[in-house]
mmCIF file of C-alpha atoms in Angstrom:
data_model
loop_
_atom_site.group_PDB
_atom_site.id
_atom_site.type_symbol
_atom_site.label_atom_id
_atom_site.label_comp_id
_atom_site.label_asym_id
_atom_site.label_seq_id
_atom_site.Cartn_x
_atom_site.Cartn_y
_atom_site.Cartn_z
ATOM 1 C CA MET A 238 6.770 -21.112 8.466
ATOM 2 C CA GLY A 239 5.947 -17.434 8.615
ATOM 3 C CA HIS A 240 2.898 -15.387 8.039
ATOM 4 C CA ASN A 241 3.140 -12.181 6.031
ATOM 5 C CA LYS A 242 0.788 -9.883 4.182
ATOM 6 C CA SER A 243 1.779 -8.838 0.697
ATOM 7 C CA PHE A 244 0.817 -5.332 -0.349
ATOM 8 C CA HIS A 245 1.247 -5.369 -4.103
ATOM 9 C CA LEU A 246 -1.588 -2.895 -4.510
ATOM 10 C CA ILE A 247 -4.012 -1.692 -1.871
ATOM 11 C CA LEU A 248 -6.928 0.362 -3.138
ATOM 12 C CA PHE A 249 -9.217 2.349 -0.865
ATOM 13 C CA ILE A 250 -12.463 4.029 -1.781
ATOM 14 C CA PHE A 251 -15.469 5.338 0.070
ATOM 15 C CA LEU A 252 -18.906 4.103 -0.895
ATOM 16 C CA GLN A 253 -22.080 6.038 -0.227
ATOM 17 C CA PHE A 254 -24.507 3.172 0.310
ATOM 18 C CA CYS A 255 -24.566 0.382 2.852
ATOM 19 C CA SER A 256 -25.323 -2.910 1.125
ATOM 20 C CA SER A 257 -22.929 -5.791 0.505
ATOM 21 C CA ILE A 258 -20.575 -6.004 -2.456
ATOM 22 C CA HIS A 259 -20.418 -9.414 -4.110
ATOM 23 C CA CYS A 260 -18.355 -8.422 -7.123
ATOM 24 C CA PHE A 261 -16.978 -5.366 -8.852
ATOM 25 C CA LYS A 262 -15.833 -4.419 -12.322
ATOM 26 C CA SER A 263 -12.361 -2.936 -12.661
ATOM 27 C CA THR A 264 -10.638 -1.895 -15.869
ATOM 28 C CA PHE A 265 -7.514 -0.750 -14.001
ATOM 29 C CA ASP A 266 -5.102 -3.420 -15.196
ATOM 30 C CA ASP A 267 -1.383 -4.038 -14.904
ATOM 31 C CA ASP A 268 -0.699 -2.410 -18.278
ATOM 32 C CA PHE A 269 -2.233 0.902 -17.219
ATOM 33 C CA ALA A 270 -0.478 0.748 -13.850
ATOM 34 C CA ALA A 271 2.789 0.148 -15.713
ATOM 35 C CA ILE A 272 2.221 3.300 -17.803
ATOM 36 C CA LEU A 273 1.634 5.417 -14.702
ATOM 37 C CA HIS A 274 4.580 3.971 -12.864
ATOM 38 C CA ASP A 275 6.882 4.382 -15.864
ATOM 39 C CA HIS A 276 6.310 8.137 -15.590
ATOM 40 C CA ALA A 277 7.331 7.905 -11.930
ATOM 41 C CA PHE A 278 10.510 6.049 -12.880
ATOM 42 C CA LYS A 279 11.347 8.714 -15.474
ATOM 43 C CA ALA A 280 10.859 11.474 -12.907
ATOM 44 C CA LEU A 281 13.205 9.777 -10.453
ATOM 45 C CA ILE A 282 15.932 9.209 -13.029
ATOM 46 C CA HIS A 283 15.627 12.727 -14.479
ATOM 47 C CA GLU A 284 15.736 14.450 -11.089
ATOM 48 C CA ARG A 285 18.658 12.392 -9.737
ATOM 49 C CA PRO A 286 16.638 11.458 -6.669
ATOM 50 C CA HIS A 287 17.741 11.700 -3.075
ATOM 51 C CA THR A 288 16.932 8.681 -0.945
ATOM 52 C CA GLY A 289 13.885 9.385 1.200
ATOM 53 C CA ALA A 290 12.615 12.308 -0.914
ATOM 54 C CA LEU A 291 9.168 12.093 -2.528
ATOM 55 C CA HIS A 292 9.103 12.926 -6.246
ATOM 56 C CA ASN A 293 5.925 13.815 -8.128
ATOM 57 C CA ALA A 294 5.670 12.567 -11.710
ATOM 58 C CA SER A 295 4.565 14.803 -14.585
ATOM 59 C CA LEU A 296 1.799 13.066 -16.531
ATOM 60 C CA PRO A 297 0.637 13.908 -20.073
ATOM 61 C CA ALA A 298 -2.464 16.044 -20.594
ATOM 62 C CA ASN A 299 -4.608 13.019 -21.434
ATOM 63 C CA LEU A 300 -4.022 11.722 -17.877
ATOM 64 C CA ALA A 301 -4.871 15.003 -16.133
ATOM 65 C CA GLY A 302 -6.417 14.433 -12.706
ATOM 66 C CA ILE A 303 -4.233 11.444 -11.797
ATOM 67 C CA GLN A 304 -1.404 11.906 -9.306
ATOM 68 C CA VAL A 305 1.659 9.656 -9.261
ATOM 69 C CA SER A 306 4.632 9.974 -6.923
ATOM 70 C CA ALA A 307 7.581 7.824 -5.911
ATOM 71 C CA VAL A 308 10.147 7.571 -3.151
ATOM 72 C CA GLY A 309 13.328 5.522 -2.938
ATOM 73 C CA LEU A 310 14.295 4.030 0.415
ATOM 74 C CA ARG A 311 16.956 1.809 1.878
ATOM 75 C CA SER A 312 15.449 -1.323 3.360
ATOM 76 C CA LYS A 313 17.260 -0.770 6.643
ATOM 77 C CA THR A 314 15.613 2.683 6.859
ATOM 78 C CA LEU A 315 12.203 1.116 6.237
ATOM 79 C CA TRP A 316 12.965 -1.356 9.027
ATOM 80 C CA ARG A 317 13.984 1.354 11.504
ATOM 81 C CA LYS A 318 11.516 4.133 10.667
ATOM 82 C CA GLY A 319 8.832 2.810 8.345
ATOM 83 C CA ALA A 320 7.539 5.156 5.632
ATOM 84 C CA ASN A 321 4.955 7.938 5.754
ATOM 85 C CA PHE A 322 4.235 9.407 2.307
ATOM 86 C CA SER A 323 1.184 10.323 0.223
ATOM 87 C CA GLY A 324 -1.251 9.468 3.007
ATOM 88 C CA PHE A 325 0.109 5.921 3.475
ATOM 89 C CA ARG A 326 1.917 4.970 6.663
ATOM 90 C CA ILE A 327 3.977 1.778 6.518
ATOM 91 C CA PRO A 328 5.019 0.817 10.066
ATOM 92 C CA PRO A 329 8.605 0.344 11.269
ATOM 93 C CA LYS A 330 10.022 -3.187 11.230
ATOM 94 C CA SER A 331 8.700 -3.777 7.713
ATOM 95 C CA LEU A 332 10.811 -5.573 5.115
ATOM 96 C CA PRO A 333 10.627 -6.179 1.358
ATOM 97 C CA VAL A 334 10.130 -9.794 0.294
ATOM 98 C CA PRO A 335 12.354 -11.035 -1.210
ATOM 99 C CA TYR A 336 14.864 -8.890 0.634
ATOM 100 C CA VAL A 337 16.778 -6.248 -1.346
ATOM 101 C CA ARG A 338 18.919 -3.343 -0.137
ATOM 102 C CA ARG A 339 16.956 -0.587 -1.863
ATOM 103 C CA ILE A 340 13.271 -0.267 -2.714
ATOM 104 C CA LEU A 341 11.093 2.086 -4.711
ATOM 105 C CA ILE A 342 7.532 2.812 -3.542
ATOM 106 C CA VAL A 343 5.236 4.222 -6.225
ATOM 107 C CA TYR A 344 1.964 5.809 -5.089
ATOM 108 C CA HIS A 345 -0.979 6.710 -7.281
ATOM 109 C CA ASN A 346 -4.201 8.627 -6.760
ATOM 110 C CA LEU A 347 -6.676 8.102 -9.596
ATOM 111 C CA GLY A 348 -8.580 11.298 -8.786
ATOM 112 C CA ASN A 349 -11.512 11.915 -11.123
ATOM 113 C CA TRP A 350 -10.575 8.783 -13.072
ATOM 114 C CA SER A 351 -11.553 6.566 -10.126
ATOM 115 C CA SER A 352 -15.156 5.990 -11.234
ATOM 116 C CA ILE A 353 -13.951 5.175 -14.760
ATOM 117 C CA TYR A 354 -11.656 2.382 -13.642
ATOM 118 C CA TYR A 355 -13.728 1.167 -10.693
ATOM 119 C CA ASN A 356 -17.359 0.847 -11.695
ATOM 120 C CA LEU A 357 -19.393 -0.581 -8.820
ATOM 121 C CA SER A 358 -23.034 -1.002 -9.709
ATOM 122 C CA GLY A 359 -25.319 0.627 -7.130
ATOM 123 C CA TYR A 360 -22.517 2.537 -5.420
ATOM 124 C CA SER A 361 -21.262 6.102 -5.668
ATOM 125 C CA LEU A 362 -17.609 6.980 -5.069
ATOM 126 C CA ILE A 363 -17.092 9.943 -2.774
ATOM 127 C CA SER A 364 -13.291 9.848 -2.615
ATOM 128 C CA PRO A 365 -10.568 8.884 -5.091
ATOM 129 C CA VAL A 366 -9.064 5.420 -5.407
ATOM 130 C CA VAL A 367 -5.499 5.325 -4.123
ATOM 131 C CA GLY A 368 -2.839 2.642 -4.060
ATOM 132 C CA PHE A 369 0.857 1.819 -4.097
ATOM 133 C CA MET A 370 3.351 -0.762 -5.317
ATOM 134 C CA VAL A 371 6.835 -1.673 -4.113
ATOM 135 C CA TYR A 372 9.724 -2.368 -6.495
ATOM 136 C CA ASP A 373 13.328 -3.545 -6.316
ATOM 137 C CA ALA A 374 15.450 -0.415 -6.878
ATOM 138 C CA SER A 375 18.842 -2.091 -6.590
ATOM 139 C CA HIS A 376 19.721 -1.114 -10.168
ATOM 140 C CA LEU A 377 18.001 2.215 -10.775
ATOM 141 C CA SER A 378 19.313 3.712 -14.025
ATOM 142 C CA SER A 379 18.139 5.408 -17.223
ATOM 143 C CA LYS A 380 18.754 2.197 -19.169
ATOM 144 C CA ASN A 381 16.853 -0.048 -16.780
ATOM 145 C CA ARG A 382 13.240 0.703 -15.879
ATOM 146 C CA ASN A 383 12.160 -2.914 -15.599
ATOM 147 C CA PHE A 384 12.033 -3.174 -11.829
ATOM 148 C CA PRO A 385 10.796 -6.413 -10.204
ATOM 149 C CA LYS A 386 7.742 -6.060 -7.963
ATOM 150 C CA LEU A 387 8.156 -6.891 -4.305
ATOM 151 C CA GLU A 388 5.911 -7.754 -1.391
ATOM 152 C CA LEU A 389 6.041 -6.293 2.108
ATOM 153 C CA ASN A 390 6.336 -8.136 5.390
ATOM 154 C CA THR A 391 4.946 -5.782 8.052
ATOM 155 C CA MET A 392 5.447 -8.281 10.888
ATOM 156 C CA GLY A 393 1.713 -8.313 11.580
ATOM 157 C CA LYS A 394 1.366 -4.540 11.919
ATOM 158 C CA SER A 395 -1.062 -2.262 10.076
ATOM 159 C CA ILE A 396 -0.595 -0.090 7.015
ATOM 160 C CA SER A 397 -2.840 2.949 7.452
ATOM 161 C CA ILE A 398 -4.287 5.346 4.868
ATOM 162 C CA GLU A 399 -5.502 8.873 5.621
ATOM 163 C CA PHE A 400 -8.118 10.914 3.747
ATOM 164 C CA HIS A 401 -8.937 14.615 4.049
ATOM 165 C CA THR A 402 -12.276 15.603 5.562
ATOM 166 C CA SER A 403 -13.206 17.661 2.496
ATOM 167 C CA THR A 404 -13.697 14.445 0.516
ATOM 168 C CA LEU A 405 -16.705 13.584 2.669
ATOM 169 C CA ALA A 406 -20.081 15.185 2.219
ATOM 170 C CA ARG A 407 -22.157 15.937 5.301
ATOM 171 C CA GLY A 408 -23.890 12.846 6.671
ATOM 172 C CA THR A 409 -21.879 10.302 4.686
ATOM 173 C CA GLN A 410 -19.890 9.156 7.721
ATOM 174 C CA GLU A 411 -23.032 7.498 9.080
ATOM 175 C CA ARG A 412 -24.210 6.053 5.752
ATOM 176 C CA GLY A 413 -20.941 5.414 3.965
ATOM 177 C CA LYS A 414 -18.558 2.494 3.809
ATOM 178 C CA CYS A 415 -14.866 2.083 3.200
ATOM 179 C CA ALA A 416 -13.772 -0.604 0.748
ATOM 180 C CA ALA A 417 -10.343 -2.150 0.249
ATOM 181 C CA PHE A 418 -9.603 -4.065 -2.942
ATOM 182 C CA ASN A 419 -6.540 -6.273 -2.862
ATOM 183 C CA ALA A 420 -4.417 -7.330 -5.826
ATOM 184 C CA TYR A 421 -6.387 -10.574 -6.195
ATOM 185 C CA GLY A 422 -9.849 -9.051 -6.658
ATOM 186 C CA LYS A 423 -11.237 -9.549 -3.144
ATOM 187 C CA VAL A 424 -13.267 -6.778 -1.505
ATOM 188 C CA PHE A 425 -13.301 -5.852 2.188
ATOM 189 C CA LEU A 426 -15.912 -3.460 3.607
ATOM 190 C CA MET A 427 -16.252 -1.425 6.788
ATOM 191 C CA GLY A 428 -18.265 1.554 8.032
ATOM 192 C CA LEU A 429 -16.846 5.081 8.184
ATOM 193 C CA ALA A 430 -17.393 5.687 11.899
ATOM 194 C CA ALA A 431 -13.797 4.655 12.574
ATOM 195 C CA THR A 432 -10.244 4.972 11.358
ATOM 196 C CA MET A 433 -9.652 2.562 8.487
ATOM 197 C CA VAL A 434 -6.554 0.432 8.474
ATOM 198 C CA VAL A 435 -5.509 -2.700 6.660
ATOM 199 C CA LYS A 436 -4.207 -5.259 9.085
ATOM 200 C CA SER A 437 -2.421 -8.479 8.299
ATOM 201 C CA VAL A 438 -3.880 -11.479 10.094
ATOM 202 C CA ALA A 439 -0.554 -12.531 11.540
ATOM 203 C CA GLU A 440 -0.756 -12.454 15.318
ATOM 204 C CA LYS A 441 -1.340 -16.163 15.794
ATOM 205 C CA ARG A 442 1.497 -17.188 13.528
ATOM 206 C CA THR A 443 3.805 -14.594 15.071
ATOM 207 C CA GLN A 444 3.105 -16.088 18.496
ATOM 208 C CA GLU A 445 3.908 -19.533 17.119
ATOM 209 C CA MET A 446 7.217 -18.267 15.746
ATOM 210 C CA GLU A 447 8.081 -16.670 19.090
ATOM 211 C CA LYS A 448 7.230 -19.897 20.901
ATOM 212 C CA GLU A 449 9.391 -21.890 18.497
ATOM 213 C CA ALA A 450 12.259 -19.491 19.200
ATOM 214 C CA ASP A 451 11.736 -19.825 22.968
ATOM 215 C CA ASP A 452 11.728 -23.612 22.618
ATOM 216 C CA GLY A 453 15.056 -23.470 20.837
ATOM 217 C CA GLU A 454 13.894 -24.051 17.285
ATOM 218 C CA PHE A 455 16.240 -22.369 14.818
ATOM 219 C CA LEU A 456 14.915 -19.313 12.969
ATOM 220 C CA GLU A 457 16.825 -17.857 10.043
ATOM 221 C CA THR A 458 17.596 -14.148 10.341
ATOM 222 C CA TYR A 459 18.431 -11.196 8.157
ATOM 223 C CA CYS A 460 21.315 -8.969 9.214
ATOM 224 C CA ILE A 461 20.824 -5.328 8.204
ATOM 225 C CA ASP A 462 23.360 -2.895 9.559
ATOM 226 C CA SER A 463 23.463 -3.760 13.275
ATOM 227 C CA SER A 464 19.941 -5.178 13.436
ATOM 228 C CA LYS A 465 18.827 -8.795 13.188
ATOM 229 C CA MET A 466 15.380 -9.714 11.901
ATOM 230 C CA PRO A 467 13.565 -13.053 11.601
ATOM 231 C CA ARG A 468 13.405 -14.530 8.150
ATOM 232 C CA ALA A 469 10.419 -16.648 7.161
ATOM 233 C CA SER A 470 8.767 -17.918 4.022
ATOM 234 C CA VAL A 471 5.934 -15.854 2.534
ATOM 235 C CA THR A 472 2.323 -16.899 2.882
ATOM 236 C CA ARG A 473 -0.258 -14.734 1.140
ATOM 237 C CA THR A 474 -3.096 -13.904 3.514
ATOM 238 C CA ASN A 475 -6.223 -11.816 3.314
ATOM 239 C CA PRO A 476 -6.278 -8.521 5.226
ATOM 240 C CA VAL A 477 -9.044 -7.594 7.614
ATOM 241 C CA LEU A 478 -10.368 -4.119 8.342
ATOM 242 C CA GLU A 479 -9.838 -2.887 11.878
ATOM 243 C CA SER A 480 -11.457 0.089 13.603
ATOM 244 C CA THR A 481 -10.307 2.386 16.382
ATOM 245 C CA ASN A 482 -12.108 5.573 17.422
ATOM 246 C CA LEU A 483 -12.285 8.536 15.052
ATOM 247 C CA PRO A 484 -11.008 8.977 11.508
ATOM 248 C CA LYS A 485 -7.908 11.001 10.687
ATOM 249 C CA TRP A 486 -7.712 12.836 7.400
ATOM 250 C CA SER A 487 -4.961 14.492 5.392
ATOM 251 C CA TRP A 488 -4.226 15.648 1.856
ATOM 252 C CA TYR A 489 -2.374 13.369 -0.507
ATOM 253 C CA ALA A 490 1.098 14.397 -1.571
#
């Protein structure tokens, strides 16, 4: 049982036209992501990172325009406080899956490379493509940069992404769309007249779990520090886009 959303890589862009996307061409593969993230790992190891501090990676000249940053966190801190870095806000009561004591979150902003790696026929990008991955940082050292990828269980809550208003030309809020591309190639669209968030479709299953607990059915738990959290198997689900009132914008780190 259990119903979680995995956020291996969430990519957000703004699109200037308002027709449907049936497919897209992306040349941003795991190998290129590994190159970017390796620079983040090097920066962390070289700077002797402090837990909870964001570190910006130095990229070679041939990758100018791309921004990569990383932060190391304890899982119990992520559970208590969530994480708010580089325009991404991961809510409290989130856990890595499988559970580890320490995690590494690597963020990237493709900047002016976005249109090179995400070529959508008939669409014009008006903001950069951004994303993040989560890794097991239990054994962070100069000799080991092969960190396993993890998923996130947000307990049905939203991960939000903020953009700065200067990325939007006048009038594009009415005509534009926001697109999210998940790690499995699916595309999700929504208009710009609202705050964009990615929300795991987990409410129904969460209610079922709560009912099972009320009825006395045993649920496994994690014990982190003095907190107990439900433990459930992972089911990959598709996110949906949710709107509120007005968009919030901020610079990336």
